[in-house]
Coordinates of C-alpha atoms (C1' of nucleotides) in Angstrom, one line a residue:
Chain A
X1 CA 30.0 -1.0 1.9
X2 CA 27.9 -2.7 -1.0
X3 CA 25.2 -0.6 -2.4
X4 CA 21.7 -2.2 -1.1
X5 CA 19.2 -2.6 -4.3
X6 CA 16.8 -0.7 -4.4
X7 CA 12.8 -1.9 -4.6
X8 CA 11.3 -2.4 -7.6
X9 CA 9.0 0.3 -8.6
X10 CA 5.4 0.0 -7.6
X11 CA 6.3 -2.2 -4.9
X12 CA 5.5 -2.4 -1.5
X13 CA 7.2 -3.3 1.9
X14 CA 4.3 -3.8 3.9
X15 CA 4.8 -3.1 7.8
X16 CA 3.5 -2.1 11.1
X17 CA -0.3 -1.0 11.1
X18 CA -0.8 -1.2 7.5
X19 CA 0.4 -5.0 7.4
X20 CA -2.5 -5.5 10.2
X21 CA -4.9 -3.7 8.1
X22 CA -4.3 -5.8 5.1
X23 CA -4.2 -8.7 7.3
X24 CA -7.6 -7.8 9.0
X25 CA -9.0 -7.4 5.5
X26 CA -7.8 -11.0 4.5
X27 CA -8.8 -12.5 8.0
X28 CA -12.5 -10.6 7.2
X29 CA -12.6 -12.2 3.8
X30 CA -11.8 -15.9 5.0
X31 CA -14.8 -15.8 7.6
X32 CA -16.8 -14.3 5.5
X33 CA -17.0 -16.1 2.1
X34 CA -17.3 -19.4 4.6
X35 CA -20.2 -18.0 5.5
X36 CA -21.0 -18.4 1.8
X37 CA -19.9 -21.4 1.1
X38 CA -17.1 -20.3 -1.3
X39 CA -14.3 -22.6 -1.5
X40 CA -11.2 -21.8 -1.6
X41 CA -8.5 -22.0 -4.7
X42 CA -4.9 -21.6 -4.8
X43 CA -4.0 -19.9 -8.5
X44 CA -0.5 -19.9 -10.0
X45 CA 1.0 -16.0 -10.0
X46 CA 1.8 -16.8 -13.9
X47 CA 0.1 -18.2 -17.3
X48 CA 0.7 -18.2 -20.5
X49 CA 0.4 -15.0 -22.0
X50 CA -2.5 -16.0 -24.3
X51 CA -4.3 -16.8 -21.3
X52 CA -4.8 -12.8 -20.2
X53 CA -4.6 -11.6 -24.4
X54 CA -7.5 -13.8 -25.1
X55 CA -9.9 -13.7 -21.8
X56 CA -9.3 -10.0 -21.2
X57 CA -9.5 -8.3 -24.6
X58 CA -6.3 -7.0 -27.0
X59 CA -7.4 -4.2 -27.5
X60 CA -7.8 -3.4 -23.2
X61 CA -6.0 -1.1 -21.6
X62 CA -4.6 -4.3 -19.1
X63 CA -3.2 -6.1 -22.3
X64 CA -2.3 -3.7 -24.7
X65 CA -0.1 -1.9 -22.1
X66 CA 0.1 -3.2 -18.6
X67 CA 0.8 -6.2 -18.5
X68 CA 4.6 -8.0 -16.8
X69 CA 5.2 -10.3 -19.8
X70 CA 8.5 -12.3 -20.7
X71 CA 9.7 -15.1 -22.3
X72 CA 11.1 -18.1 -20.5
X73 CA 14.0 -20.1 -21.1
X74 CA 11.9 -22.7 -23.7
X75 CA 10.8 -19.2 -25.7
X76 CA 7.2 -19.1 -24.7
X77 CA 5.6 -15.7 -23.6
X78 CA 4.6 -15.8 -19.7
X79 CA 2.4 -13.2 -17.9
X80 CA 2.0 -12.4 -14.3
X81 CA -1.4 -12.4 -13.5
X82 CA -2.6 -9.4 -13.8
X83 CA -6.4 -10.1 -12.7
X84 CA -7.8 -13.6 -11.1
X85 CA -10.6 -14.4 -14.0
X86 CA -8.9 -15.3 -16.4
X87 CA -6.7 -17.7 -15.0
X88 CA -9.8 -19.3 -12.7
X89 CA -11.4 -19.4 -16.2
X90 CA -8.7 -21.6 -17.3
X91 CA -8.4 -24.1 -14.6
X92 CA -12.1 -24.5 -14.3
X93 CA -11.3 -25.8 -18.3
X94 CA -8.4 -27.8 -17.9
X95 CA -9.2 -29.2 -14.4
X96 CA -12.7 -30.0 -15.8
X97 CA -14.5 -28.5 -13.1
X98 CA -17.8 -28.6 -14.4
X99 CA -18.4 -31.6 -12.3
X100 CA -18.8 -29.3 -9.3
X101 CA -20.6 -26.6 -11.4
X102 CA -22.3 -24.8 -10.3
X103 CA -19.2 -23.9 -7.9
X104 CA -18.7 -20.8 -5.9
X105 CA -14.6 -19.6 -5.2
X106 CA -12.2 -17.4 -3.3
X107 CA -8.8 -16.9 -3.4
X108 CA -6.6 -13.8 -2.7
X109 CA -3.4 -12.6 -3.7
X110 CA -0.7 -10.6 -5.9
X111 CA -1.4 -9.3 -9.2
X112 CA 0.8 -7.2 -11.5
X113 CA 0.2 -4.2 -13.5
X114 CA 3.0 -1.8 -15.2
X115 CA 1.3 1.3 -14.4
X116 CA 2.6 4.7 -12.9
X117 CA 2.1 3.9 -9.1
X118 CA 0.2 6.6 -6.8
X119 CA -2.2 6.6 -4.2
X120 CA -4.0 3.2 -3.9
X121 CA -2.6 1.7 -6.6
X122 CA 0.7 -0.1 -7.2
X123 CA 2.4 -2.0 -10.1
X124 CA 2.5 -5.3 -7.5
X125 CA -0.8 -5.2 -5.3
X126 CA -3.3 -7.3 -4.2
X127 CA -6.9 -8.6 -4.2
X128 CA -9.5 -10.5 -2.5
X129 CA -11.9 -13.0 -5.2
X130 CA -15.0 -14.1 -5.6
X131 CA -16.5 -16.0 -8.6
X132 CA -19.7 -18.4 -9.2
X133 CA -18.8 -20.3 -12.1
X134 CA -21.6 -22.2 -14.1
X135 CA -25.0 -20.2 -12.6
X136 CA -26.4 -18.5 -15.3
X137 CA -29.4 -17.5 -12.9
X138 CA -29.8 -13.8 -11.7
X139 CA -29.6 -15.0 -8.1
X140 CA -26.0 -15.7 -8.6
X141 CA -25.6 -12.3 -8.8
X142 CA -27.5 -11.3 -6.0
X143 CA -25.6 -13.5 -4.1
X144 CA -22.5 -12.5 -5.0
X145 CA -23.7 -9.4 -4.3
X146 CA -24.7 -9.7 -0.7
X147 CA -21.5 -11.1 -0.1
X148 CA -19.6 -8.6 -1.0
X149 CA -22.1 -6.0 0.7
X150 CA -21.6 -8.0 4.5
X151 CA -17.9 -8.2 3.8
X152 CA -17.6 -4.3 3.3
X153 CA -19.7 -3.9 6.8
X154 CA -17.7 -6.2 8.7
X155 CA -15.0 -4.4 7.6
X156 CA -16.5 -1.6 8.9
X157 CA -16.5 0.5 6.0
X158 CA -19.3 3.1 5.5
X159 CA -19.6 5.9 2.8
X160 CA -19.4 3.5 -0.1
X161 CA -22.3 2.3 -2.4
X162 CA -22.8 -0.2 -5.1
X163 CA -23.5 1.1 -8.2
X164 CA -25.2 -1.3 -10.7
X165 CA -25.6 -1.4 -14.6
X166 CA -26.6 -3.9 -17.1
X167 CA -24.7 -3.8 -20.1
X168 CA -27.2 -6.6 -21.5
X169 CA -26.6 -9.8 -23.1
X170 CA -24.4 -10.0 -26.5
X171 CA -27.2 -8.9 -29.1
X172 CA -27.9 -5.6 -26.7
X173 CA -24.3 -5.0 -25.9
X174 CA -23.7 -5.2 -30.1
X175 CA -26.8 -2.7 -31.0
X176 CA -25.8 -0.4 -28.0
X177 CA -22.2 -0.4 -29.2
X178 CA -23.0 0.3 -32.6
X179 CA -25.8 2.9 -32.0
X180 CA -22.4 4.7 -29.5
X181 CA -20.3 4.4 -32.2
X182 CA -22.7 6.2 -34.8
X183 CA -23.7 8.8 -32.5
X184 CA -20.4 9.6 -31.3
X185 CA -18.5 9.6 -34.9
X186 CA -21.1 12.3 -36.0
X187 CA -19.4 14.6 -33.5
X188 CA -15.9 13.3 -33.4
X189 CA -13.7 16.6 -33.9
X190 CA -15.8 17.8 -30.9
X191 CA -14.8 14.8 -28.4
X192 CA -11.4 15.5 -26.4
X193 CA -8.9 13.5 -28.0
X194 CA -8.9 10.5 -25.9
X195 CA -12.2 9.9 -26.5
X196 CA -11.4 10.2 -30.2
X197 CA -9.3 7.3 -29.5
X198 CA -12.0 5.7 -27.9
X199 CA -14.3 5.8 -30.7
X200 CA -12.2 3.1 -31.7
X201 CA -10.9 1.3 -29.0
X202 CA -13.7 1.5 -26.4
X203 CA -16.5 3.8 -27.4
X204 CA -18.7 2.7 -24.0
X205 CA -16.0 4.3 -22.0
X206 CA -17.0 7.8 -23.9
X207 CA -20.2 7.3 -21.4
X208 CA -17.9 8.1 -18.2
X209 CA -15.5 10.3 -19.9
X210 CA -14.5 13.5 -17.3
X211 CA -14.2 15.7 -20.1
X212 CA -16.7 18.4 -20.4
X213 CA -15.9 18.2 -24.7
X214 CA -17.5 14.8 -23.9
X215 CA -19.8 15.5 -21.8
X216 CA -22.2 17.8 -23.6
X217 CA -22.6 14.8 -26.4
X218 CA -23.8 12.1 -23.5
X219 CA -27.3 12.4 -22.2
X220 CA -29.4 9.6 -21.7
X221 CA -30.7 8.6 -25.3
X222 CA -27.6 6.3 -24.9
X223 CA -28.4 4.8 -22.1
X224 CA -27.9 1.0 -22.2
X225 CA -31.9 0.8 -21.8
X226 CA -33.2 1.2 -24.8
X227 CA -31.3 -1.4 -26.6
X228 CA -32.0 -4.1 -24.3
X229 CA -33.3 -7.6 -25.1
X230 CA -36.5 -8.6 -23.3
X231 CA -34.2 -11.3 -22.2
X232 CA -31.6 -8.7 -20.7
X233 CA -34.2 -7.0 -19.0
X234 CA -35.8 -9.3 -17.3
X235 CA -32.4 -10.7 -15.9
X236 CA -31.6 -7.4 -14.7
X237 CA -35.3 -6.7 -13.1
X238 CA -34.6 -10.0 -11.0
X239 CA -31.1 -8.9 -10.1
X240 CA -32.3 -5.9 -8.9
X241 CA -35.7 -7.5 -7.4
X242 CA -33.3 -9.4 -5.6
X243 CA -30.4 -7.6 -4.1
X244 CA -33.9 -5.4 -2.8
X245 CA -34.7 -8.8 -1.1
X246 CA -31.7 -9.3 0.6
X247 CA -31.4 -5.8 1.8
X248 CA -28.3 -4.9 -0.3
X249 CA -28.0 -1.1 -1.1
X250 CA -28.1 -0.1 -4.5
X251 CA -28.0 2.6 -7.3
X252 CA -28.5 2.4 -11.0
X253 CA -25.5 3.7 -13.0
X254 CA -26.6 4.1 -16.1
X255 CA -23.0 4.9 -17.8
X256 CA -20.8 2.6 -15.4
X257 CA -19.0 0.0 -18.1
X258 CA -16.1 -2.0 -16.7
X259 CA -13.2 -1.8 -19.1
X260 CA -12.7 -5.7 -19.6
X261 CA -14.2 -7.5 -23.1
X262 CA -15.7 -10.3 -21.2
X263 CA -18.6 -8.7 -19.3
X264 CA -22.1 -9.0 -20.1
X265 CA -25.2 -8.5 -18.3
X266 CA -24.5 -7.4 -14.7
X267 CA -21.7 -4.2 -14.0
X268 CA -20.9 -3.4 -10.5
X269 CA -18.5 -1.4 -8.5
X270 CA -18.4 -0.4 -4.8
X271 CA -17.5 3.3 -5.0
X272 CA -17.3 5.9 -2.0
X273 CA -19.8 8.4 -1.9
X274 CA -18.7 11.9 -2.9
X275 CA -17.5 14.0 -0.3
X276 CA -17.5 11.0 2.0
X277 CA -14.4 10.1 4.4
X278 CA -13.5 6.9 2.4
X279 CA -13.7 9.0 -0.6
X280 CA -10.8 11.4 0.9
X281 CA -8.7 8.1 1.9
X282 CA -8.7 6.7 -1.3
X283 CA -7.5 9.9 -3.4
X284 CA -8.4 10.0 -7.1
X285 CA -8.7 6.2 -6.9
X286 CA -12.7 5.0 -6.7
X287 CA -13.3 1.7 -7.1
X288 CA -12.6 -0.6 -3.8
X289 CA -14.4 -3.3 -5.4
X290 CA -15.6 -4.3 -8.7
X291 CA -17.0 -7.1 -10.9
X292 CA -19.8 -8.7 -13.2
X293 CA -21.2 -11.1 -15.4
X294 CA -19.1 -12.5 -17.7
X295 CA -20.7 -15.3 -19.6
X296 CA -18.8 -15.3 -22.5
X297 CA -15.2 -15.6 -21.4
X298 CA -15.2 -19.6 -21.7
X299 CA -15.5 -19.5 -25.0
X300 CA -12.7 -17.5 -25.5
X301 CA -10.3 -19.7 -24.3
X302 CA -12.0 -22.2 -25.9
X303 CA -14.5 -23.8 -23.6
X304 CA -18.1 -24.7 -23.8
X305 CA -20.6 -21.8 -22.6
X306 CA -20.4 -21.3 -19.6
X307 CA -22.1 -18.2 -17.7
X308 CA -20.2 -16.8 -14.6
X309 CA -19.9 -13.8 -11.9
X310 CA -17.3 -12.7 -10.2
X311 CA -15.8 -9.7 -8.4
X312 CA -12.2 -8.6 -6.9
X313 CA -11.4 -5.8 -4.3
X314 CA -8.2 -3.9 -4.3
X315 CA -6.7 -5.5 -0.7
X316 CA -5.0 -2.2 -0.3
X317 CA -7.7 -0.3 -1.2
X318 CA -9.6 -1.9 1.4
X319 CA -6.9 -1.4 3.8
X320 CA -7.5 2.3 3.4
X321 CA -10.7 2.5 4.8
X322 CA -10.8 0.0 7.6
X323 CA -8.8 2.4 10.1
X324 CA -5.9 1.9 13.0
X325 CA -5.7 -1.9 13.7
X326 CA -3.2 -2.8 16.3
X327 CA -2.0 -5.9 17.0
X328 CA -3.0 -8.4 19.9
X329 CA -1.8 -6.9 23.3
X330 CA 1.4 -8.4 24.9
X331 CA 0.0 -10.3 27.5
X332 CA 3.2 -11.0 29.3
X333 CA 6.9 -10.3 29.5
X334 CA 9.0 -12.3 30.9
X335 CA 12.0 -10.1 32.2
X336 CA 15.7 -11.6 32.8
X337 CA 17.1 -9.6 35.6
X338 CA 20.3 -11.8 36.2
X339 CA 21.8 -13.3 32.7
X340 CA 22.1 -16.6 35.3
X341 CA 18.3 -17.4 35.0
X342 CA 18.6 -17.0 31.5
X343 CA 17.3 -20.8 31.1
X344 CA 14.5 -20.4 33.4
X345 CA 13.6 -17.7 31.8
X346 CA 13.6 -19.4 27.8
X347 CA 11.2 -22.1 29.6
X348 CA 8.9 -19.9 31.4
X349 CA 8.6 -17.7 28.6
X350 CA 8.3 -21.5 26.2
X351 CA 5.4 -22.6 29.1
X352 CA 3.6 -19.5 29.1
X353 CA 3.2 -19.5 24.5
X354 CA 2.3 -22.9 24.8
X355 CA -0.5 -21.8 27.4
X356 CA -2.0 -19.7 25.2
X357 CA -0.3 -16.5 26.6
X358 CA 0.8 -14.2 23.6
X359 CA 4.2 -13.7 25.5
X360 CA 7.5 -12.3 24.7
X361 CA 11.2 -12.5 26.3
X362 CA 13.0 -9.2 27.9
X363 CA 16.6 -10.3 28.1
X364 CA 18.8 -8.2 25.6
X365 CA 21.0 -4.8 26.5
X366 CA 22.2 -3.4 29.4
X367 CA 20.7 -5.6 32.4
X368 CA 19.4 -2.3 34.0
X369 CA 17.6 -1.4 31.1
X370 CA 15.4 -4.4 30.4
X371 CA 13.0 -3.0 32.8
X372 CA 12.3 0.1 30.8
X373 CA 12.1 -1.2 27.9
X374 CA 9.9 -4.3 29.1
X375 CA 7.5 -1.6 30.4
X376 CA 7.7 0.4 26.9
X377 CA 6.0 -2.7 25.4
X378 CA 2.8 -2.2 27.4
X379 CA 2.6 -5.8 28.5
X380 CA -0.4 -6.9 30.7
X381 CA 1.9 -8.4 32.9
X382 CA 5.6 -8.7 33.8
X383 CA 7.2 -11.8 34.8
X384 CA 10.7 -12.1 36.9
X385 CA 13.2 -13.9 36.6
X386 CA 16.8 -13.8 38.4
X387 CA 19.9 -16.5 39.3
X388 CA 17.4 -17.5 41.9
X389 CA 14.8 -18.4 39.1
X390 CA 10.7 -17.1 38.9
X391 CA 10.2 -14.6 41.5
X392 CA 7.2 -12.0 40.8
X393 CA 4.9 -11.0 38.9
X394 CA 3.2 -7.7 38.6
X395 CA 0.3 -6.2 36.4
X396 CA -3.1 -5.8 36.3
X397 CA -6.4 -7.6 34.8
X398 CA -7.4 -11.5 33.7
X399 CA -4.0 -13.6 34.4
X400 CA -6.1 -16.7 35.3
X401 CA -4.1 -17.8 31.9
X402 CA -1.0 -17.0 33.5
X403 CA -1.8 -18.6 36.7
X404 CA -3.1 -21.3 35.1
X405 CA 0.8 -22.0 33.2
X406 CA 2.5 -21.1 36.5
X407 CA 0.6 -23.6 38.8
X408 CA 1.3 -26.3 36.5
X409 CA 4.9 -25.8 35.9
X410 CA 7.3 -27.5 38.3
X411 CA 8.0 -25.5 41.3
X412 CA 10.9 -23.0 40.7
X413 CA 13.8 -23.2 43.4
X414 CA 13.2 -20.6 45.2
X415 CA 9.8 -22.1 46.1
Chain B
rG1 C1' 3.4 7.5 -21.8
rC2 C1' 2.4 12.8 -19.9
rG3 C1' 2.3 16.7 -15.8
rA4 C1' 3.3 18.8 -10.8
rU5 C1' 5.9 18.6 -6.2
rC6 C1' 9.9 16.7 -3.5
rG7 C1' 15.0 13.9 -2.2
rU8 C1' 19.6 16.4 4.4
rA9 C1' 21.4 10.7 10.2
rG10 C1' 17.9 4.2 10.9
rC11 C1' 12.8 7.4 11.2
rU12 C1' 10.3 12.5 11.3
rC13 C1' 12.4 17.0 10.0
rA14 C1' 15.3 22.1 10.8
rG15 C1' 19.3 24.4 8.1
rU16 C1' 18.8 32.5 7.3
rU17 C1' 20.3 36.7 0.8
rG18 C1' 25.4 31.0 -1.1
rG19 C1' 29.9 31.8 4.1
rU20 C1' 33.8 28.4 9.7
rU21 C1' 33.7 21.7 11.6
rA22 C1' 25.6 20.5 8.6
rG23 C1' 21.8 20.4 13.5
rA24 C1' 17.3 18.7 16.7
rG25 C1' 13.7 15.1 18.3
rC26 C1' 12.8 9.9 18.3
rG27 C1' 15.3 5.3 18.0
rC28 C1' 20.0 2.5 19.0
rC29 C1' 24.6 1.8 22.4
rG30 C1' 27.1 3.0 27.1
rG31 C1' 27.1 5.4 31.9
rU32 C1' 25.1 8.0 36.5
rU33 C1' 20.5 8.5 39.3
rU34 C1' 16.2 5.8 40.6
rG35 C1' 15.1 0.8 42.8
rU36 C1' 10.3 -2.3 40.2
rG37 C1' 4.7 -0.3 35.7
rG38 C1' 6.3 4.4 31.1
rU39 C1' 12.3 8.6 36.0
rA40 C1' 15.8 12.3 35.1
rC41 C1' 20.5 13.5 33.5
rC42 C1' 25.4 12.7 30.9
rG43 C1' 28.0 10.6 26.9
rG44 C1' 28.6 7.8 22.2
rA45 C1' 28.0 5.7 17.4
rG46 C1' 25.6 7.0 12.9
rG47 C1' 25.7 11.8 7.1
rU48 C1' 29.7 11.0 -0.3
rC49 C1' 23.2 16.6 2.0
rG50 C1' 20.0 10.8 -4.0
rC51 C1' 23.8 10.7 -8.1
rG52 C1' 26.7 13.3 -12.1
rG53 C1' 28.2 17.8 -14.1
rG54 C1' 28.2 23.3 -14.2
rU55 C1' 28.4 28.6 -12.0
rU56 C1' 31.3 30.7 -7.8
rC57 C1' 36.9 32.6 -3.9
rG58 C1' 33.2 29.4 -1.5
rA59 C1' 27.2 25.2 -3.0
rA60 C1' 22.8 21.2 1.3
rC61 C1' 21.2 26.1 -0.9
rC62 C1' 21.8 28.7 -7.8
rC63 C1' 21.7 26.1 -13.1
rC64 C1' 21.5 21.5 -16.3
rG65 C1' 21.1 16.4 -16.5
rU66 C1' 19.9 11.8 -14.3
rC67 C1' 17.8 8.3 -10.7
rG68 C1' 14.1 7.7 -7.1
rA69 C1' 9.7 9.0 -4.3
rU70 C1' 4.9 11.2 -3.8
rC71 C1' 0.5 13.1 -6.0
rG72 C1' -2.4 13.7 -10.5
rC73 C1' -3.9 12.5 -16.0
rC74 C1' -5.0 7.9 -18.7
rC75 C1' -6.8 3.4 -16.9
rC76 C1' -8.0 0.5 -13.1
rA77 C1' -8.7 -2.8 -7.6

RNA sequence: GCGAUCGUAGCUCAGUUGGUUAGAGCGCCGGUUUGUGGUACCGGAGGUCGCGGGUUCGAACCCCGUCGAUCGCCCCA
């Protein structure tokens, strides 16, 4: 027998009560960013590679080392998407979709990362997204915000928080960087070594370092405050003033920076509380949902300014948290006692789906077996059919639907 | 890229200090019983014990390598 392939690593063959969790959070996310008025955008899975290199940062973790690149048959460098912005970015250019600015979107799907898979994170997975493109006002934010806050509760997740930082506008984010960068070179043999590596990479991420090497240099002389703009502050006071206003949960995170280039002004993840039940679903993985300000990608991919918001939420992630769903309960079975009514049986079981009646057909293995195995389905109902035709039904609860298809089919033979 | 743990039937798992022909439950197929809302019983198919090498009279079990999975580090959703 031929060998069967194996997956591809990271992968995932969704299935069974998972597959209705994921669906539940997609189904949760539709109704909900209506409710918002986001509209909804269909994104191509691939772009050139430039595209992700330039928006997201060369020297990011995502593009530096995690990124599904290859070259096509014409010799240009293609990457699968491995975040939505960047690519939204780039159609809102090159579809000049500044006529609709300022212009709220959704879309949801695959992304691809070539990282180590483990809990709650894979090298294909997928998110839900949500960007205002062309609002350079603070209620974007808060909007954006509450959004994601009422999609979290009708998902029915509890334990998880929004944590909220400003990393200002560029002039702040410059002085802070450079003020991290001084402080933390002063003590660099004392840092663990990948924050050595920081220093030069990505010295905000010192901030939220886990080392304890690390953590005796941070206290909060480095907060982000100090080096704000007037500017910066005051966008961040109405952000704040704001979600407060909607009656969106929040907690200042002084040393939360998002590992992307792009961001300026507002930082947020959703992260589950410590100790909470979410936080034992998710593993070491914390972020379910995460986002910010990014005014300044436009301009690298050569647009005009543009400020913008977004977020994205891990669909698996989310998955996680929202518990057992089970699908829609079979309503009835149609069960073919006699292989003669077999007919009957396909157009009762045809008349009863077209009534509405979430319906499946019992008519496969040993004749004397259907019956068992009908009943192993758990069907509201149970339909029977023999050479004579429709002769019973048995079950209990609402059949008016049922009755309803039955009165208005032709009268079976044996009636 | 690094680390830890683990790979036995379609699935979940047993398998004694290394010892005859590797087992169970579930699922699948067939039959008997029952005779119409989850019956009981009998039988059957299904395994290169992840793969390759080594040690041994003898390996699912010990050793080495390799592939894969899971969890963690890094980073992120």
């Amino acid at each position: 027998m031929a060998k069967t392939p194996q997956a591809i690593r990271g992968t995932q063959d969704i299935f069974g009560a998972d597959a209705e969790a994921f669906a539940f959070v997609v189904e949760t996310f539709e109704r909900v960013r209506k409710l918002y008025r986001f509209r909804r955008v269909e994104m191509p899975v691939f772009e050139k590679t430039e595209v992700f290199s330039r928006a997201i940062g060369e020297t990011t973790d995502v593009v530096s080392k995690e990124m599904y690149s290859f070259d096509d048959r014409g010799g240009e460098s293609l990457t699968l998407r491995p975040e939505f912005t960047a690519g939204i970015a780039r159609a809102y250019l090159s579809n000049g979709w500044q006529q609709h600015a300022p212009v709220k979107l959704a879309t949801h799907g695959p992304l691809f990362r070539y990282e180590r898979p483990q809990k709650g994170r894979y090298r294909q997975f997928h998110q839900i997204d949500a960007e205002i493109i062309g609002a350079a006002e603070p209620q974007a934010d808060v909007e954006l915000l509450a959004m994601a806050d009422q999609l979290l509760k009708e998902l029915g997740i509890e334990g998880v928080t929004l944590h909220l930082n400003t990393l200002g506008d560029g002039d702040s984010r410059e002085a802070w960087r450079a003020a991290l960068v001084e402080h933390f070179r002063s003590v660099k043999d004392e840092l663990s070594e990948d924050s050595q590596e920081r220093l030069e990479k990505n010295p905000l991420r010192i901030l939220d370092s886990k080392d304890p090497r690390d953590r005796k240099h941070v206290d909060h002389t480095l907060d982000i405050d100090r080096f704000l703009t007037d500017g910066a502050k005051r966008f961040f006071d109405e952000v704040t003033a704001g979600l407060d206003a909607a009656g969106v949960k929040w907690t200042r995170a002084p040393s939360l920076v998002r590992g992307l280039d792009y961001y300026r002004h507002t930082a947020f993840e959703f992260i589950p509380d410590e100790g909470s039940e979410a936080a034992g679903k998710l593993g070491s993985q914390s972020t379910i949902l995460g986002g910010g300000r990014y005014d300044g990608l436009m301009e690298s991919l050569g647009g005009a300014l543009t400020p913008a918001v977004g977020w994205a939420a891990g669909i698996e992630r989310l998955a996680m948290l929202v518990g057992e769903r089970m699908p829609e309960r079979l309503e009835a079975v149609v069960l073919v006692e006699n292989d003669a009514g077999m007919a009957e049986a396909i157009e009762l079981v045809s008349d009863l789906r077209r009534g509405g009646v979430i319906a499946d057909l019992m008519a496969t293995g040993s004749p004397k077996k259907r019956y068992d195995k009908a009943v192993k389905q758990n069907p509201q109902y149970i339909l029977r059919v023999d050479d004579g035709g429709y002769h019973g039904i048995s079950g209990e609860g609402d059949a008016s639907k049922i009755v309803a298809v039955l009165s208005n089919r032709n009268p079976s033979p044996r009636t």
